[in-house]
Short mmCIF file of C-alpha atoms in Angstrom, two decimals:
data_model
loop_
_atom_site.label_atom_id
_atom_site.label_comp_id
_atom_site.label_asym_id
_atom_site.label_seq_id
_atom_site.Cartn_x
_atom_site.Cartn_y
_atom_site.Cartn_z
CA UNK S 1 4.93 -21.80 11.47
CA UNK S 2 7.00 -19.83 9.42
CA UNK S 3 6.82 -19.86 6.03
CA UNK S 4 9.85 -20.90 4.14
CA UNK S 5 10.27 -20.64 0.22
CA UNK S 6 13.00 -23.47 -0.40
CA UNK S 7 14.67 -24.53 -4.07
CA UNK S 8 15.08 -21.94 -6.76
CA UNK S 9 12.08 -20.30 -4.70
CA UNK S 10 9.32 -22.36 -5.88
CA UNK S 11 8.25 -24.32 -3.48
CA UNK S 12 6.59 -23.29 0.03
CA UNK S 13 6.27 -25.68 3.09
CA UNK S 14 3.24 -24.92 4.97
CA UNK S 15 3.76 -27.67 7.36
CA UNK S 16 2.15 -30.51 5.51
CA UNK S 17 2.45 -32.44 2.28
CA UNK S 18 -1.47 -32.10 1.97
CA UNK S 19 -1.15 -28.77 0.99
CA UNK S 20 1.15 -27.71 -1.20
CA UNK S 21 2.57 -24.25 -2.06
CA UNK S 22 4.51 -23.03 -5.29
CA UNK S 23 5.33 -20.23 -6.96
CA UNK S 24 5.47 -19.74 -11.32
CA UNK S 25 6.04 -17.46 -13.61
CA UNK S 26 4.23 -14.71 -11.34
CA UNK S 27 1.60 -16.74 -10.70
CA UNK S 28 1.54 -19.02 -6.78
CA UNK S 29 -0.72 -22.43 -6.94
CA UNK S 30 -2.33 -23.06 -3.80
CA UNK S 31 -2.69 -27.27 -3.91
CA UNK S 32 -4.92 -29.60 -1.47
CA UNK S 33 -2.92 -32.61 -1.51
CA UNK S 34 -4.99 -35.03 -0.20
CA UNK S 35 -6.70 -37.12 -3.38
CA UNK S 36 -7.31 -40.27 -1.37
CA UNK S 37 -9.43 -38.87 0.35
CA UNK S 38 -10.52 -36.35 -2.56
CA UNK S 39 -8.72 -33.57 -0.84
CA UNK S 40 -10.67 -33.84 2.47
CA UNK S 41 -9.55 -30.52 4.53
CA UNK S 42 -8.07 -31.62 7.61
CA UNK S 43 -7.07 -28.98 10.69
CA UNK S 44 -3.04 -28.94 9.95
CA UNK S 45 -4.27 -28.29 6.23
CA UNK S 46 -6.33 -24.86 7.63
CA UNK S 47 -3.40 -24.00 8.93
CA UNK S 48 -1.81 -24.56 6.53
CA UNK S 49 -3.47 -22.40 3.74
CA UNK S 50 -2.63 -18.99 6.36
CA UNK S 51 1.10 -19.84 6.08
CA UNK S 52 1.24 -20.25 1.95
CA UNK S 53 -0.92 -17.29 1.49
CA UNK S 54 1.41 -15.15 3.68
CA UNK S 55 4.47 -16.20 1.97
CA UNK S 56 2.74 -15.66 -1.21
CA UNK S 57 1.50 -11.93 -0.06
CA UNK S 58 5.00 -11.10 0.50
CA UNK S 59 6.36 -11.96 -2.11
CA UNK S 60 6.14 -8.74 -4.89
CA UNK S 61 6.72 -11.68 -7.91
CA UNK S 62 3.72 -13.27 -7.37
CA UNK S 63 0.42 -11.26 -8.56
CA UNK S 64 -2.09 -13.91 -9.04
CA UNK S 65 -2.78 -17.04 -7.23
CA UNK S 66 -4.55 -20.19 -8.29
CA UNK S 67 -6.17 -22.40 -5.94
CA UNK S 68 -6.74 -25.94 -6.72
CA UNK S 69 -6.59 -30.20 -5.65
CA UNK S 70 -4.60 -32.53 -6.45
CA UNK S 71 -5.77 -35.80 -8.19
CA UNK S 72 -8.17 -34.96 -11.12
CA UNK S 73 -11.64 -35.86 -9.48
CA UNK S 74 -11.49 -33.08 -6.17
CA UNK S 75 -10.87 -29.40 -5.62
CA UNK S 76 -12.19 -30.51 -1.76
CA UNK S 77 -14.33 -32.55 -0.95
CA UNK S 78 -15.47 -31.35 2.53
CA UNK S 79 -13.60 -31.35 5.73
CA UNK S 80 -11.84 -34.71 7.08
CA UNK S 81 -14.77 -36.26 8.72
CA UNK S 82 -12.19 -38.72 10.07
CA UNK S 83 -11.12 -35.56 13.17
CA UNK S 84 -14.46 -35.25 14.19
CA UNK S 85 -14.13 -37.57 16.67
CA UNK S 86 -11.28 -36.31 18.39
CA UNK S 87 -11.28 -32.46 17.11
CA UNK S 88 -15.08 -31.67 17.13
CA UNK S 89 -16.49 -33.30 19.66
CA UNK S 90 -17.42 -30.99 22.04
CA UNK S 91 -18.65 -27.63 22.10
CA UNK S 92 -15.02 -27.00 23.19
CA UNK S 93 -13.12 -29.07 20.91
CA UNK S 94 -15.11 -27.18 17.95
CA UNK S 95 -14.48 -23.79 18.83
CA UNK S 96 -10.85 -24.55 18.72
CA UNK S 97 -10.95 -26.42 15.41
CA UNK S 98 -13.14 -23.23 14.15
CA UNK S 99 -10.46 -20.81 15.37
CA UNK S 100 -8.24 -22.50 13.08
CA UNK S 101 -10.60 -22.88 10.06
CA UNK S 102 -12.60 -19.42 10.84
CA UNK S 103 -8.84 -17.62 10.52
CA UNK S 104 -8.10 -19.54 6.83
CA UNK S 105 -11.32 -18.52 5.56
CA UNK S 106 -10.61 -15.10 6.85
CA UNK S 107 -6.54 -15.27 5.42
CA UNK S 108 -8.11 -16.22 2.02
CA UNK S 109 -10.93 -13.40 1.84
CA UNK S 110 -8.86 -10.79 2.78
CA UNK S 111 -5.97 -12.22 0.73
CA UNK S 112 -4.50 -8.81 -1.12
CA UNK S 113 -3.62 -10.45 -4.82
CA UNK S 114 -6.64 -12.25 -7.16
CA UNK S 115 -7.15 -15.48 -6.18
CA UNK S 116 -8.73 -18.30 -8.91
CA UNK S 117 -10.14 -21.46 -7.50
CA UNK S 118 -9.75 -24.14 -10.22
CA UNK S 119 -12.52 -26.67 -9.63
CA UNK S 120 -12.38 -30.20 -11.19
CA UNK S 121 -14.78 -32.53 -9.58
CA UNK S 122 -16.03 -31.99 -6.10
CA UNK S 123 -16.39 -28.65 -4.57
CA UNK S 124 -18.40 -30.10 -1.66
CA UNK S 125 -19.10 -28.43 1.78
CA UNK S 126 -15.05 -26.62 3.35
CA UNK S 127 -14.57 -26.63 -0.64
CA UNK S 128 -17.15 -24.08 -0.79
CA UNK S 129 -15.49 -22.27 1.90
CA UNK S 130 -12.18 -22.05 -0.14
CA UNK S 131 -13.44 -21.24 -3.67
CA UNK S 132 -16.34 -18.58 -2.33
CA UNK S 133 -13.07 -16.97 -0.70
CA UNK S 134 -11.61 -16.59 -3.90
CA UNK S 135 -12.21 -13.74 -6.13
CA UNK S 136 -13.14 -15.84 -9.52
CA UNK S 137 -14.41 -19.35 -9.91
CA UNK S 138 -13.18 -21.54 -12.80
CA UNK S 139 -14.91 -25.02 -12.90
CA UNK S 140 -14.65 -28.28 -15.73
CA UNK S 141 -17.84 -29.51 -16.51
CA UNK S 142 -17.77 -33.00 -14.36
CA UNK S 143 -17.89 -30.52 -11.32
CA UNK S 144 -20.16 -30.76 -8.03
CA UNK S 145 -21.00 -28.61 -5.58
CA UNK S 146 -22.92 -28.45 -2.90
CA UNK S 147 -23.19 -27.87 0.90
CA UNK S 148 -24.07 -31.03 3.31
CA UNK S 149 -24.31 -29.51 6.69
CA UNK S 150 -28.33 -30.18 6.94
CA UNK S 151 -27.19 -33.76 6.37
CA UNK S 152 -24.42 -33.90 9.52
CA UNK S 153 -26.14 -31.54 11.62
CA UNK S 154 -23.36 -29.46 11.29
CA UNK S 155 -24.20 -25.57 11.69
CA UNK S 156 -22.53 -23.77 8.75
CA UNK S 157 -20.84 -19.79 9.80
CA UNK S 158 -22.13 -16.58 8.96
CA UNK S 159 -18.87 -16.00 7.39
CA UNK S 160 -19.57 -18.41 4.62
CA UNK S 161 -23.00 -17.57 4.57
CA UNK S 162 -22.10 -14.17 4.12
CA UNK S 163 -19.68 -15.44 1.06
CA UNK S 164 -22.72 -17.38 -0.42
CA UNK S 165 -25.42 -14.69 -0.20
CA UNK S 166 -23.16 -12.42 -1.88
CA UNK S 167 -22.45 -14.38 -4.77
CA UNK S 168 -25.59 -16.47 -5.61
CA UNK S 169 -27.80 -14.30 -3.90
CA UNK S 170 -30.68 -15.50 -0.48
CA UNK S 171 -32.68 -17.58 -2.78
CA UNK S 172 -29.91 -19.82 -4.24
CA UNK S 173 -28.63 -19.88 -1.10
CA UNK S 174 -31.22 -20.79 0.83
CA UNK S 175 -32.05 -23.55 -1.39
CA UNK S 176 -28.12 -24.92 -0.91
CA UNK S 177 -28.10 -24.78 2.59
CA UNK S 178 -31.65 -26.50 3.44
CA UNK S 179 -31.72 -29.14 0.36
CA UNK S 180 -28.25 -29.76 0.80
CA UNK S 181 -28.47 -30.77 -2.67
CA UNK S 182 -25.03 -31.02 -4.98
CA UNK S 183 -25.12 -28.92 -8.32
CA UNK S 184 -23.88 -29.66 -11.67
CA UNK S 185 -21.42 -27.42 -12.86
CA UNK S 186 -24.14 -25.67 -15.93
CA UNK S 187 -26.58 -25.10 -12.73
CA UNK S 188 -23.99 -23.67 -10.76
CA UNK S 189 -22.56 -21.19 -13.39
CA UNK S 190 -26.35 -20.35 -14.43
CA UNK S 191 -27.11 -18.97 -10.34
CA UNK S 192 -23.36 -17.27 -10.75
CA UNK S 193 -21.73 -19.83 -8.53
CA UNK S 194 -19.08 -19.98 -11.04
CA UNK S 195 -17.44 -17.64 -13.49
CA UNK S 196 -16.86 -20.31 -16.14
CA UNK S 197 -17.10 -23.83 -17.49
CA UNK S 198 -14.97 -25.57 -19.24
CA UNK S 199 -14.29 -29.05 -21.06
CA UNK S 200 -12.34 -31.00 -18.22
CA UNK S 201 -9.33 -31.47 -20.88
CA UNK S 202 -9.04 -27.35 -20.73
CA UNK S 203 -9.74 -26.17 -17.15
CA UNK S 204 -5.81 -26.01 -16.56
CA UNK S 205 -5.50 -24.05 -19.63
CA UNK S 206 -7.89 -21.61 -19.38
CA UNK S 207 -6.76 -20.96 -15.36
CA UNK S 208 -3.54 -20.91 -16.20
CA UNK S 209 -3.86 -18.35 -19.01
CA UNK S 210 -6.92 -16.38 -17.25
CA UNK S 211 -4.10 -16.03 -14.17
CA UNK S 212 -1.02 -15.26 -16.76
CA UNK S 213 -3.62 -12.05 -18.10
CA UNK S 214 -3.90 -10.85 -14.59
CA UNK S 215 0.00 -11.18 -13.75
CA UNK S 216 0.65 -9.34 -16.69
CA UNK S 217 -1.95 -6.37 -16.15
CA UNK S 218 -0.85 -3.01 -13.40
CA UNK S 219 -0.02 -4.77 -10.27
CA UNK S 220 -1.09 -1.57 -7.89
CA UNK S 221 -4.14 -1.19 -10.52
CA UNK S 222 -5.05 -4.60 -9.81
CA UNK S 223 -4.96 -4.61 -6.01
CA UNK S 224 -6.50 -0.98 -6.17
CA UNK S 225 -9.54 -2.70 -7.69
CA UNK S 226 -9.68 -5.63 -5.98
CA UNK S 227 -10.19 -3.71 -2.75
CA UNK S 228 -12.55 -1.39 -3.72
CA UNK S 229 -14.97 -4.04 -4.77
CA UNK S 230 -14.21 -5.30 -1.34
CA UNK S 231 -16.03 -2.41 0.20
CA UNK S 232 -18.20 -1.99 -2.42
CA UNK S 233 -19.93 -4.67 -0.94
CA UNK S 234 -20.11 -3.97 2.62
CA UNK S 235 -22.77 -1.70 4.67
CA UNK S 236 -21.95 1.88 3.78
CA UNK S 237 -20.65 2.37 7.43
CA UNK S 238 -18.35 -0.53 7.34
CA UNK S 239 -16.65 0.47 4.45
CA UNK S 240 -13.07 1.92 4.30
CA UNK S 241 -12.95 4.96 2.15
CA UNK S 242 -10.23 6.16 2.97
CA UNK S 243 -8.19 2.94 1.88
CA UNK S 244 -9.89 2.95 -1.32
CA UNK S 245 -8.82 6.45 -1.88
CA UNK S 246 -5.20 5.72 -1.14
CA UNK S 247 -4.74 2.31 -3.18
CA UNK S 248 -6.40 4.69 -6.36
CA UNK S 249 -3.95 7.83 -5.80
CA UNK S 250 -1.19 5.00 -5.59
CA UNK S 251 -1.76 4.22 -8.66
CA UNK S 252 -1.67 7.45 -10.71
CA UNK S 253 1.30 8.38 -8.70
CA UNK S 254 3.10 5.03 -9.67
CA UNK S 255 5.84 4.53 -12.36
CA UNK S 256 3.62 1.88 -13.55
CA UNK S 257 1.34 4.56 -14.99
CA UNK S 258 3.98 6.10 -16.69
CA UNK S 259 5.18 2.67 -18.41
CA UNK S 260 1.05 2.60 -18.92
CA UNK S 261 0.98 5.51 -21.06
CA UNK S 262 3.90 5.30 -22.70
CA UNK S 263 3.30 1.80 -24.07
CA UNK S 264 -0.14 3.06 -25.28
CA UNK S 265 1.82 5.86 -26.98
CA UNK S 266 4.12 3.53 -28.75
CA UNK S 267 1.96 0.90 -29.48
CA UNK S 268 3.60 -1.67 -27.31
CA UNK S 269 2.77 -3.94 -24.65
CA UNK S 270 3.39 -2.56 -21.09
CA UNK S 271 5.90 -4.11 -18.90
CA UNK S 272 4.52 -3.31 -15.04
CA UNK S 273 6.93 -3.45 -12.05
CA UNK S 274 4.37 -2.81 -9.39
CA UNK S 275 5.81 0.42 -8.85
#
């Protein structure tokens, strides 16, 4: 489906009202919109999330995105257990319902703009997927996490493996994924789960103005670093140079480094056009 930004241009439909899209003040929100079921993840929701974040990608305005549930007491809980039955019941069914899933995660990891997963409450098993996608992790104290798949007999991806590992590191990990234990919030942001927590009465606050810093900062000097810490992470022979290299040079030969300069000149805050 093709996205399509309706109203004044802040709203997106991605094809469901369990996940919503909107864009303001040069920031898009990314919303699971499922609290009954504390923002369980079902497949037209995957789907979903590759149609906002495209429409969000193309749009130059928006250059920060915050990803979050609906409700108060979920970012996600987990997938909707509720498909299984019909969507995941055979080797075959699964490998369709991963296709979808697999390509979200992928559409959020390789998402070009900083992405902030604001957590409040549970951040429990496809919530993991979605908020180790994103490039900082925001939580309110009351928040869970954790990773049930030992407890379905579910096998978990090396993509989000991958995601874990690199964050937490193959001790936390492994304790995570055999344990299947859930995590306070202090634990979490102790093994570097998390970037921050918060009271619950300031989490929106402290996204909100932690994604208004961003939007305000060099848009190309922004994406330029995002990428390279990318590749910084990858085997040396995966890694793409090259684009690194080009995404830098675009930014000294930007206007935006002029503005840069100048407004350090004059004392002045910088006004960035992402060009």
């Amino acid at each position: 489906m093709t996205a399509t930004i309706i109203g004044k241009g802040n709203f997106i439909h991605s094809g469901t009202e369990k996940l919503l899209g909107r864009a303001e003040g040069g920031v898009g929100w990314l919303i699971f919109n499922n609290p009954a079921k504390h923002n369980a993840v079902s497949l037209e929701m995957w789907a979903g999330i590759s149609t906002v974040l495209a429409a969000f990608a193309a749009d130059p305005e928006i250059r920060a995105v915050i990803v979050t549930g609906a409700g108060g007491k979920a970012f996600v809980s987990g997938a909707d257990l509720s498909e299984f039955g019909a969507k995941r019941d055979t080797p075959e069914a699964n490998a369709a319902y991963t296709k979808v899933s697999g390509q979200a995660r992928r559409d959020l990891v390789d998402f070009p703009k900083p992405m902030i997963a604001m957590i409040d409450g549970y951040c429990i098993g496809g919530g993991m997927v979605v908020a180790l996608a994103c490039d900082v992790r925001i939580a309110s104290e009351i928040s869970l996490f954790g990773i049930p798949a030992a407890r379905l007999g579910l096998g978990y991806g090396l993509g989000g493996v991958i995601d874990l590992v690199r964050l937490v590191g193959p001790g936390a990990a492994k304790d995570m994924l055999l344990s299947a234990r859930q995590l306070v919030a202090e634990e979490a942001l102790r093994i570097g789960l998390v970037s921050q927590v918060v009271p619950t009465a300031d989490v929106v606050e402290t996204a909100t103005g932690y994604a208004a810093t961003i939007a305000a900062n060099a848009p190309l000097t922004v994406r330029a670093a995002k990428l390279a810490v990318g590749e910084a992470v990858k085997a040396p022979a995966d890694r793409d140079v090259d684009a690194v290299t080009a995404a830098v040079e675009a930014c000294f030969a930007s206007a935006d480094y002029r503005e840069g300069r100048a407004a350090f000149a004059e004392r002045r805050q910088a006004v960035f056009s992402g060009e």
